[in-house]
Amino acid sequence: MRYLLLIALLITSSVHAKEWTPLEKGLEISYAAAALIDLGQAHDIIRRRDEGYSESNKVIGKYPSIKRANWMIA
């Protein structure tokens, strides 16, 4: 959970050269929410590996570690 909060903070606190429009802000929030949901699902799959669950993301591999999932998805 602490990783999810850290990633959310990093995504939403990035420095920008210009003021964002409401559309750009909405897109950023949507992206951050989708990324956090994806990471949360990856964590759940990793924790439930002994129940037969595996990751379908070929980039991070079928049985990634939590650290690898955090690095690759975020």
PDB file of C-alpha atoms in Angstrom:
ATOM      1  CA  MET A   1       0.000   0.000   0.000  1.00  0.00           C
ATOM      2  CA  ARG A   2       2.802   2.424   0.779  1.00  0.00           C
ATOM      3  CA  TYR A   3       4.151   1.906  -2.744  1.00  0.00           C
ATOM      4  CA  LEU A   4       0.775   2.804  -4.222  1.00  0.00           C
ATOM      5  CA  LEU A   5       0.654   6.010  -2.211  1.00  0.00           C
ATOM      6  CA  LEU A   6       4.204   6.920  -3.180  1.00  0.00           C
ATOM      7  CA  ILE A   7       3.495   6.328  -6.869  1.00  0.00           C
ATOM      8  CA  ALA A   8       0.293   8.369  -6.675  1.00  0.00           C
ATOM      9  CA  LEU A   9       2.207  11.228  -5.093  1.00  0.00           C
ATOM     10  CA  LEU A  10       4.936  11.113  -7.735  1.00  0.00           C
ATOM     11  CA  ILE A  11       2.465  10.982 -10.625  1.00  0.00           C
ATOM     12  CA  THR A  12       0.300  13.836  -9.417  1.00  0.00           C
ATOM     13  CA  SER A  13       3.081  16.118  -8.160  1.00  0.00           C
ATOM     14  CA  SER A  14       5.145  16.343 -11.337  1.00  0.00           C
ATOM     15  CA  VAL A  15       6.350  19.819 -12.299  1.00  0.00           C
ATOM     16  CA  HIS A  16       4.942  21.310 -15.490  1.00  0.00           C
ATOM     17  CA  ALA A  17       6.099  24.268 -17.574  1.00  0.00           C
ATOM     18  CA  LYS A  18       2.605  25.673 -18.110  1.00  0.00           C
ATOM     19  CA  GLU A  19      -0.730  25.697 -16.350  1.00  0.00           C
ATOM     20  CA  TRP A  20      -2.844  22.690 -17.313  1.00  0.00           C
ATOM     21  CA  THR A  21      -6.310  22.970 -18.784  1.00  0.00           C
ATOM     22  CA  PRO A  22      -9.186  21.216 -16.990  1.00  0.00           C
ATOM     23  CA  LEU A  23      -9.102  18.520 -19.708  1.00  0.00           C
ATOM     24  CA  GLU A  24      -5.392  17.874 -19.172  1.00  0.00           C
ATOM     25  CA  LYS A  25      -5.889  17.680 -15.412  1.00  0.00           C
ATOM     26  CA  GLY A  26      -8.751  15.225 -15.874  1.00  0.00           C
ATOM     27  CA  LEU A  27      -6.645  13.069 -18.180  1.00  0.00           C
ATOM     28  CA  GLU A  28      -3.770  13.056 -15.684  1.00  0.00           C
ATOM     29  CA  ILE A  29      -6.075  12.023 -12.839  1.00  0.00           C
ATOM     30  CA  SER A  30      -7.628   9.299 -15.016  1.00  0.00           C
ATOM     31  CA  TYR A  31      -4.201   7.985 -15.983  1.00  0.00           C
ATOM     32  CA  ALA A  32      -3.022   7.974 -12.362  1.00  0.00           C
ATOM     33  CA  ALA A  33      -6.166   6.136 -11.238  1.00  0.00           C
ATOM     34  CA  ALA A  34      -5.810   3.516 -13.994  1.00  0.00           C
ATOM     35  CA  ALA A  35      -2.111   2.994 -13.191  1.00  0.00           C
ATOM     36  CA  LEU A  36      -2.868   2.541  -9.474  1.00  0.00           C
ATOM     37  CA  ILE A  37      -5.677   0.087 -10.193  1.00  0.00           C
ATOM     38  CA  ASP A  38      -3.390  -1.902 -12.508  1.00  0.00           C
ATOM     39  CA  LEU A  39      -0.632  -1.974  -9.908  1.00  0.00           C
ATOM     40  CA  GLY A  40      -3.081  -3.032  -7.202  1.00  0.00           C
ATOM     41  CA  GLN A  41      -4.314  -5.891  -9.366  1.00  0.00           C
ATOM     42  CA  ALA A  42      -0.730  -6.976 -10.053  1.00  0.00           C
ATOM     43  CA  HIS A  43      -0.030  -7.003  -6.305  1.00  0.00           C
ATOM     44  CA  ASP A  44      -3.141  -9.107  -5.713  1.00  0.00           C
ATOM     45  CA  ILE A  45      -2.106 -11.601  -8.403  1.00  0.00           C
ATOM     46  CA  ILE A  46       1.408 -11.835  -6.964  1.00  0.00           C
ATOM     47  CA  ARG A  47       0.087 -12.453  -3.431  1.00  0.00           C
ATOM     48  CA  ARG A  48      -2.304 -15.138  -4.709  1.00  0.00           C
ATOM     49  CA  ARG A  49       0.291 -16.985  -6.767  1.00  0.00           C
ATOM     50  CA  ASP A  50      -0.123 -20.131  -4.641  1.00  0.00           C
ATOM     51  CA  GLU A  51      -3.813 -20.206  -5.628  1.00  0.00           C
ATOM     52  CA  GLY A  52      -2.862 -20.583  -9.284  1.00  0.00           C
ATOM     53  CA  TYR A  53      -2.982 -16.947 -10.360  1.00  0.00           C
ATOM     54  CA  SER A  54      -0.355 -15.582 -12.742  1.00  0.00           C
ATOM     55  CA  GLU A  55       0.280 -12.280 -14.473  1.00  0.00           C
ATOM     56  CA  SER A  56      -0.614 -12.032 -18.168  1.00  0.00           C
ATOM     57  CA  ASN A  57       1.600  -8.992 -18.781  1.00  0.00           C
ATOM     58  CA  LYS A  58       4.498 -10.329 -20.848  1.00  0.00           C
ATOM     59  CA  VAL A  59       6.693  -7.343 -19.994  1.00  0.00           C
ATOM     60  CA  ILE A  60       6.872  -8.062 -16.251  1.00  0.00           C
ATOM     61  CA  GLY A  61       6.650 -11.840 -16.664  1.00  0.00           C
ATOM     62  CA  LYS A  62       4.264 -14.524 -15.484  1.00  0.00           C
ATOM     63  CA  TYR A  63       5.473 -14.547 -11.843  1.00  0.00           C
ATOM     64  CA  PRO A  64       7.044 -11.144 -11.071  1.00  0.00           C
ATOM     65  CA  SER A  65       8.135  -9.945  -7.668  1.00  0.00           C
ATOM     66  CA  ILE A  66       6.336  -7.039  -6.012  1.00  0.00           C
ATOM     67  CA  LYS A  67       9.450  -4.915  -6.598  1.00  0.00           C
ATOM     68  CA  ARG A  68       9.496  -5.717 -10.330  1.00  0.00           C
ATOM     69  CA  ALA A  69       5.761  -5.007 -10.675  1.00  0.00           C
ATOM     70  CA  ASN A  70       6.193  -1.640  -8.941  1.00  0.00           C
ATOM     71  CA  TRP A  71       9.097  -0.739 -11.200  1.00  0.00           C
ATOM     72  CA  MET A  72       7.550  -1.846 -14.508  1.00  0.00           C
ATOM     73  CA  ILE A  73       3.931  -0.769 -14.081  1.00  0.00           C
ATOM     74  CA  ALA A  74       4.563   2.574 -12.455  1.00  0.00           C
TER      75      ALA A  74
END
